[in-house]
Short mmCIF file of N, CA and C in Angstrom, two decimals:
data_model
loop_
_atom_site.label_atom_id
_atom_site.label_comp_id
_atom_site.label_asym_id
_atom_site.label_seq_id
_atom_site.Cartn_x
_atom_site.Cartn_y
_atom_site.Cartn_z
N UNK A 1 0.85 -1.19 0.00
CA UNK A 1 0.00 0.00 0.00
C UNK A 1 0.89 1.24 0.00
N UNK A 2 0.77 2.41 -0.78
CA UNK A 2 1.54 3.37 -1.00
C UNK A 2 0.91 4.61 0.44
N UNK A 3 1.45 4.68 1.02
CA UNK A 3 1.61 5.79 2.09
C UNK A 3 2.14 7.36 2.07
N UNK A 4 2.46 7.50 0.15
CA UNK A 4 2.84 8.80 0.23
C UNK A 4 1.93 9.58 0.38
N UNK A 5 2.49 11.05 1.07
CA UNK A 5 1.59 11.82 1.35
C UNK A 5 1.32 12.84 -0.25
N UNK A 6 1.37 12.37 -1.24
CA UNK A 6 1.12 12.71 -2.39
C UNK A 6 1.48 11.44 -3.93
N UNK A 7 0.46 11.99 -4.79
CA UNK A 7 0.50 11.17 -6.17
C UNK A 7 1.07 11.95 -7.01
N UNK A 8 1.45 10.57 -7.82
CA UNK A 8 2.25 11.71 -9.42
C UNK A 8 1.10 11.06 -10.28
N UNK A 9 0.75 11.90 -11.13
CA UNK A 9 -0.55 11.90 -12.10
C UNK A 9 0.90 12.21 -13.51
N UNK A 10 0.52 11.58 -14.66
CA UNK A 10 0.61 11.49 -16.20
C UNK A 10 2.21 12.16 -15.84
N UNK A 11 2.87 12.63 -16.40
CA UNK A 11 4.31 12.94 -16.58
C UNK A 11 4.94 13.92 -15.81
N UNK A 12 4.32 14.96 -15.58
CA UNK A 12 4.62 15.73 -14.46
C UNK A 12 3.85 16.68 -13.28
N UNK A 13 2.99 16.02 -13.14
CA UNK A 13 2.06 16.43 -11.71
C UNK A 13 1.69 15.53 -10.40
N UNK A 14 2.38 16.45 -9.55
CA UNK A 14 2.05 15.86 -8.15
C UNK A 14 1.04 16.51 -7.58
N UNK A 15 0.20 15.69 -6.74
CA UNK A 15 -1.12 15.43 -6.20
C UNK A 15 -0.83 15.74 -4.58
N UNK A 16 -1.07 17.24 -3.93
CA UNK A 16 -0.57 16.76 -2.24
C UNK A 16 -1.91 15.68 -2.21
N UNK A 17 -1.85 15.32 -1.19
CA UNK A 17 -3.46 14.86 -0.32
C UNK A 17 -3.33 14.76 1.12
N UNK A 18 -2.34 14.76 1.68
CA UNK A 18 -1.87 14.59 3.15
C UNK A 18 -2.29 15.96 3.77
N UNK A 19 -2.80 16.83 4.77
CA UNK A 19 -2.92 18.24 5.41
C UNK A 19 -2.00 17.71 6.52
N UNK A 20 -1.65 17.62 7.09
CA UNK A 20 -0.47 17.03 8.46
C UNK A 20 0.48 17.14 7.87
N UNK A 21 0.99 16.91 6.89
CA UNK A 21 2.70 16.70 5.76
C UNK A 21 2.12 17.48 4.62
N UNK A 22 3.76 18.59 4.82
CA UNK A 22 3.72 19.18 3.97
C UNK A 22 5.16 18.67 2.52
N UNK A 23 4.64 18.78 1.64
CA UNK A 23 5.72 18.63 0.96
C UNK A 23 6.64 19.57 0.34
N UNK A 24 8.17 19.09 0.27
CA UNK A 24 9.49 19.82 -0.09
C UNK A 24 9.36 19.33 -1.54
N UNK A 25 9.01 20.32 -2.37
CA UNK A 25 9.61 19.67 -3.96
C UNK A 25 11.37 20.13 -4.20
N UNK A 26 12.25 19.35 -4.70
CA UNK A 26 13.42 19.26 -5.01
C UNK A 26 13.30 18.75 -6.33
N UNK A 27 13.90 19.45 -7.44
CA UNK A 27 14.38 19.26 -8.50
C UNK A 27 15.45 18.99 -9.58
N UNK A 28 15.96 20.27 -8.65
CA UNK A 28 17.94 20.04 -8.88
C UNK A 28 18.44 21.23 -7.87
N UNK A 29 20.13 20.90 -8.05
CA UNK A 29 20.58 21.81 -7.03
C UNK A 29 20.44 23.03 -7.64
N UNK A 30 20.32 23.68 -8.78
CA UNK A 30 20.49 25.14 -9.38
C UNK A 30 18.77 25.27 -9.20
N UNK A 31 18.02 24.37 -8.90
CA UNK A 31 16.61 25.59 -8.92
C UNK A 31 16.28 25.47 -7.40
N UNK A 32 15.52 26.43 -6.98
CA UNK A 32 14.97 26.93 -5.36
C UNK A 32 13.55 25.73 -4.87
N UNK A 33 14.42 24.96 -3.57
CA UNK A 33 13.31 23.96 -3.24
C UNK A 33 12.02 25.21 -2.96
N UNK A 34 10.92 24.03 -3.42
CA UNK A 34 9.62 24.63 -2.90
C UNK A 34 8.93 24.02 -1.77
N UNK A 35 8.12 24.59 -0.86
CA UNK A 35 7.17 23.47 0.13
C UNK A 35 6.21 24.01 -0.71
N UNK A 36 5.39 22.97 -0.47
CA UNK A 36 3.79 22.77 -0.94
C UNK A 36 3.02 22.82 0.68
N UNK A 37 2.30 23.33 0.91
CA UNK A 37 1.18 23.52 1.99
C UNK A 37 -0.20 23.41 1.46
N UNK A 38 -0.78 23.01 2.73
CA UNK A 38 -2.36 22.62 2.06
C UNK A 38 -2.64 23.79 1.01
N UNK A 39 -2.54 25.15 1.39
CA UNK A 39 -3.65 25.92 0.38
C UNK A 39 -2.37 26.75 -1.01
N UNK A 40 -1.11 26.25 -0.75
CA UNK A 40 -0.38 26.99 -1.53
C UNK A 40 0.86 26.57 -2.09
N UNK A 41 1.99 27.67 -2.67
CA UNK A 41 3.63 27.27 -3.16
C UNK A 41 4.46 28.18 -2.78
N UNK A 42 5.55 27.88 -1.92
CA UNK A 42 5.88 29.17 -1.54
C UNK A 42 7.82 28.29 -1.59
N UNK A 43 8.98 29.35 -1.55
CA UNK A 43 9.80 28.78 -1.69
C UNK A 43 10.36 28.24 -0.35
N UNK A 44 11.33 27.62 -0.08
CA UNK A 44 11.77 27.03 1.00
C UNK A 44 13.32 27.13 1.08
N UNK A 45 13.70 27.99 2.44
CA UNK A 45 15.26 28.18 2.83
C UNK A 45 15.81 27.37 3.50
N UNK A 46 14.92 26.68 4.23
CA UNK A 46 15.17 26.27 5.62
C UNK A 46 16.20 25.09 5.16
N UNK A 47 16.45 23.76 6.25
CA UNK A 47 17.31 22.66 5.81
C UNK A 47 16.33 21.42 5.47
N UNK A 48 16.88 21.20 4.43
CA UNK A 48 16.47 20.18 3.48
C UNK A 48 16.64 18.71 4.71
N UNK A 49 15.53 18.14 4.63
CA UNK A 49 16.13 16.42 5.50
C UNK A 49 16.97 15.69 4.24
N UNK A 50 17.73 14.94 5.20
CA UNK A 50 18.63 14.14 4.54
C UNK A 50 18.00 12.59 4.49
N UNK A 51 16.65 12.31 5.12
CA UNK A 51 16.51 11.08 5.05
C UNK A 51 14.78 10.82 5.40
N UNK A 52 14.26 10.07 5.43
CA UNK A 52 12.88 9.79 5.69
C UNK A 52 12.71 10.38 7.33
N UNK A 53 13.64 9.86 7.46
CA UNK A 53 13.16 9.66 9.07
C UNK A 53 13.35 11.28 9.34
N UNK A 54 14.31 11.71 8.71
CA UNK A 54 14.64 13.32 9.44
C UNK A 54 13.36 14.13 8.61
N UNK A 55 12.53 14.09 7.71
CA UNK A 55 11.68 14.51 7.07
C UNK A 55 10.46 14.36 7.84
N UNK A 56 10.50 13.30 8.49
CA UNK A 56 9.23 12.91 8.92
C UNK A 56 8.99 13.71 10.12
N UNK A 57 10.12 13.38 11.17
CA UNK A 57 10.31 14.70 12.02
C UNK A 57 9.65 15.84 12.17
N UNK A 58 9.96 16.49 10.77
CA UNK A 58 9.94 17.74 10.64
C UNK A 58 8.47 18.07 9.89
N UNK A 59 7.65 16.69 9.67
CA UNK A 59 6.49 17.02 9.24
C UNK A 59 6.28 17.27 7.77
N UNK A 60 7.41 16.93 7.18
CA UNK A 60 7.23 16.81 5.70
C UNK A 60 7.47 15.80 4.83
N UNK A 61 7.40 15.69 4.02
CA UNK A 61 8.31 14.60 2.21
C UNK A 61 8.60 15.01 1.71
N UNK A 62 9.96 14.78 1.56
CA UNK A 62 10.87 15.15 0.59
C UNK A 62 10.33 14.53 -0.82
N UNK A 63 10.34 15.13 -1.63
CA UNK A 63 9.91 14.47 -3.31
C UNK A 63 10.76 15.38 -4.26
N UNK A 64 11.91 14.53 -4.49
CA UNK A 64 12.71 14.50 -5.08
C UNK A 64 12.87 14.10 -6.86
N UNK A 65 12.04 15.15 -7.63
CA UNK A 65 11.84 14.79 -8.80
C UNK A 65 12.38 14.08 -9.83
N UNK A 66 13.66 13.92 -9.32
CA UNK A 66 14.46 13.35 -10.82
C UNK A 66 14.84 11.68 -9.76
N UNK A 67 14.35 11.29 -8.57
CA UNK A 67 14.63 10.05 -8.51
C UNK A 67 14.22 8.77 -9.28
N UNK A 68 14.33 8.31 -9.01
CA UNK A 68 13.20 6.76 -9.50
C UNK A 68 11.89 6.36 -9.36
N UNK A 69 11.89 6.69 -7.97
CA UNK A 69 10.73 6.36 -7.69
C UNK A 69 10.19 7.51 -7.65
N UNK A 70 9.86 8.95 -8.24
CA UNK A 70 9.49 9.67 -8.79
C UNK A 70 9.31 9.58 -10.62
N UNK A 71 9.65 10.90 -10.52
CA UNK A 71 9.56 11.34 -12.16
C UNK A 71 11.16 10.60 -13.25
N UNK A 72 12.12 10.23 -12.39
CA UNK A 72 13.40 9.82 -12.92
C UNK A 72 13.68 10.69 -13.94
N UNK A 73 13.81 11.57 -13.51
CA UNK A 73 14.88 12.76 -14.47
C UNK A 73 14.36 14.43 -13.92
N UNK A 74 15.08 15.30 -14.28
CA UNK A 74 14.68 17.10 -14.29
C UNK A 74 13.60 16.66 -15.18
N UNK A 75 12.81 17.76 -14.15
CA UNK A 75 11.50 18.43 -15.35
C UNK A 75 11.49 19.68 -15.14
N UNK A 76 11.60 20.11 -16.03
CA UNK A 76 11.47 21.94 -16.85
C UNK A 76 10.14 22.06 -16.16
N UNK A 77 8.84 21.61 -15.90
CA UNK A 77 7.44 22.04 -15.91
C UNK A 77 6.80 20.93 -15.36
N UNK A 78 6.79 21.32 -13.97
CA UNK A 78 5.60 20.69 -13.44
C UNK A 78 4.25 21.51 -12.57
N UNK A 79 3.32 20.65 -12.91
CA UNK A 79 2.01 21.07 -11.88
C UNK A 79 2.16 20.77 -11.11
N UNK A 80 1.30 21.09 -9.94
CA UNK A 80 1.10 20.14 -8.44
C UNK A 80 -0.24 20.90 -7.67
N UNK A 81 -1.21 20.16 -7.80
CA UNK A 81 -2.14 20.01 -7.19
C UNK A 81 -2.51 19.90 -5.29
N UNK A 82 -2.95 21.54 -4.83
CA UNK A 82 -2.91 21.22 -3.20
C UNK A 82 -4.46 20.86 -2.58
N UNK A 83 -4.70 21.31 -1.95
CA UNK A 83 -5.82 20.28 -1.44
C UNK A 83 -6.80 21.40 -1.08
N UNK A 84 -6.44 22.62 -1.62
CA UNK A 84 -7.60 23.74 -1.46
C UNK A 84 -8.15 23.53 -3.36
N UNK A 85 -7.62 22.66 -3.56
CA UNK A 85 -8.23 22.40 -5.24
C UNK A 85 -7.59 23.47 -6.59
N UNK A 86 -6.38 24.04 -5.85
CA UNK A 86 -5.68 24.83 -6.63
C UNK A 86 -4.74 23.87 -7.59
N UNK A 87 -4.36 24.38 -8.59
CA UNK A 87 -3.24 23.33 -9.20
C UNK A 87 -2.58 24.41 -9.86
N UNK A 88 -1.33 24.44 -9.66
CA UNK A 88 0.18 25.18 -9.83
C UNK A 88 0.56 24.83 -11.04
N UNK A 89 1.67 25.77 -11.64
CA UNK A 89 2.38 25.33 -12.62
C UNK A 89 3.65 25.77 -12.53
N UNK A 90 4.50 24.95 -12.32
CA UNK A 90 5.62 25.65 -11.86
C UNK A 90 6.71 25.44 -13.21
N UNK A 91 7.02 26.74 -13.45
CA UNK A 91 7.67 26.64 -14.74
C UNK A 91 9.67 26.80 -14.56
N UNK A 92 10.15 25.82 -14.51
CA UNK A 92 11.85 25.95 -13.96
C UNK A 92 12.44 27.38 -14.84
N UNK A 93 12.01 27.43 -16.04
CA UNK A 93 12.85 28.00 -17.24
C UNK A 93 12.57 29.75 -17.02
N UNK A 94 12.00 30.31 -15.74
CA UNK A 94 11.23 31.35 -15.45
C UNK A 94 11.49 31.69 -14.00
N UNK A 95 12.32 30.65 -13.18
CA UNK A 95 12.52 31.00 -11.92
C UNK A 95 13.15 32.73 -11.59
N UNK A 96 12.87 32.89 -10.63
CA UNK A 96 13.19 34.43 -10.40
C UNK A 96 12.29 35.24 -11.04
N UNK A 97 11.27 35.07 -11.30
CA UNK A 97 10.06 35.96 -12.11
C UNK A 97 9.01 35.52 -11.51
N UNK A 98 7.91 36.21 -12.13
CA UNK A 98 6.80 36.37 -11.21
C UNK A 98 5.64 35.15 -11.95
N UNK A 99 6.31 34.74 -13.44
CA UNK A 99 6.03 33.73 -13.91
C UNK A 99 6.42 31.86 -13.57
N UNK A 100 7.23 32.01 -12.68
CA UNK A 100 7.89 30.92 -11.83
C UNK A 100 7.12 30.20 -11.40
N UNK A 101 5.86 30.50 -10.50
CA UNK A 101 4.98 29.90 -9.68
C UNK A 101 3.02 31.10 -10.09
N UNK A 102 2.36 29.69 -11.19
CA UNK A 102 1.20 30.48 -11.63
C UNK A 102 0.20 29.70 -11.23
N UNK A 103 -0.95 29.93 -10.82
CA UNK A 103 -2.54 29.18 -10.62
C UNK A 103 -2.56 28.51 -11.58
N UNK A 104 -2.63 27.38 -12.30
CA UNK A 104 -3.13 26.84 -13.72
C UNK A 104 -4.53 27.18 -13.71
N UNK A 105 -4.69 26.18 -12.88
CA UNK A 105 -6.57 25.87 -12.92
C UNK A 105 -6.76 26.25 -11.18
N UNK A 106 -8.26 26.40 -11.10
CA UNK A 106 -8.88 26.73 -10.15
C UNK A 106 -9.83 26.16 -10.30
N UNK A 107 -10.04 25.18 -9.19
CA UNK A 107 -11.75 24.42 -9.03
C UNK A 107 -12.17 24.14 -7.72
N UNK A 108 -13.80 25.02 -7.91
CA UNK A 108 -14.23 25.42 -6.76
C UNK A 108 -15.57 24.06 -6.71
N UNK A 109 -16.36 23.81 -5.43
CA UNK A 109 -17.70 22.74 -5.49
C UNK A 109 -18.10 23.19 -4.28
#
């Protein structure tokens, strides 16, 4: 049974679903980790965990895009879906702009 506190949907979108764990997206070392929080994307300074257990700690998952058991490689462009029903588009090729981190879609019920 998979216990992550998020899904990867079609090639590059992650799914939070967890509100207790927040997730660290990591991509590569030249672009700025992000946390994901229930209602948003915001960047992240703080220290990265080095391991499950130190992540867990700290109340987050590390999701490490270019592993294996991820996406296995850099992605230029991913979505990620938080649990206020927002879905992001986070564009690598744009970091440092205000185009970096955009609403894609918005769905309200």
């Amino acid at each position: 049974m998979n216990d992550q506190p998020y899904l990867l949907s079609g090639r590059n979108t992650i799914i939070h679903k967890q509100r207790k764990v927040d997730l660290l997206i990591v991509n590569s070392r030249q672009d700025p980790v992000l946390m994901v929080i229930h209602n948003g994307i915001e960047s992240y300074t703080g220290k990265i965990p080095e391991n499950k257990l130190e992540a867990k700690r700290m109340d987050v998952a590390k999701v490490d895009v270019a592993s294996p058991e991820n996406f296995g490689d850099y992605r230029n462009l991913l979505f990620v879906q938080t649990l206020n029903n927002k879905e992001y588009k986070i564009d690598y090729s744009k970091k440092g702009t205000d185009l970096f981190i955009t609403v894609h879609q918005e769905s309200t019920f």
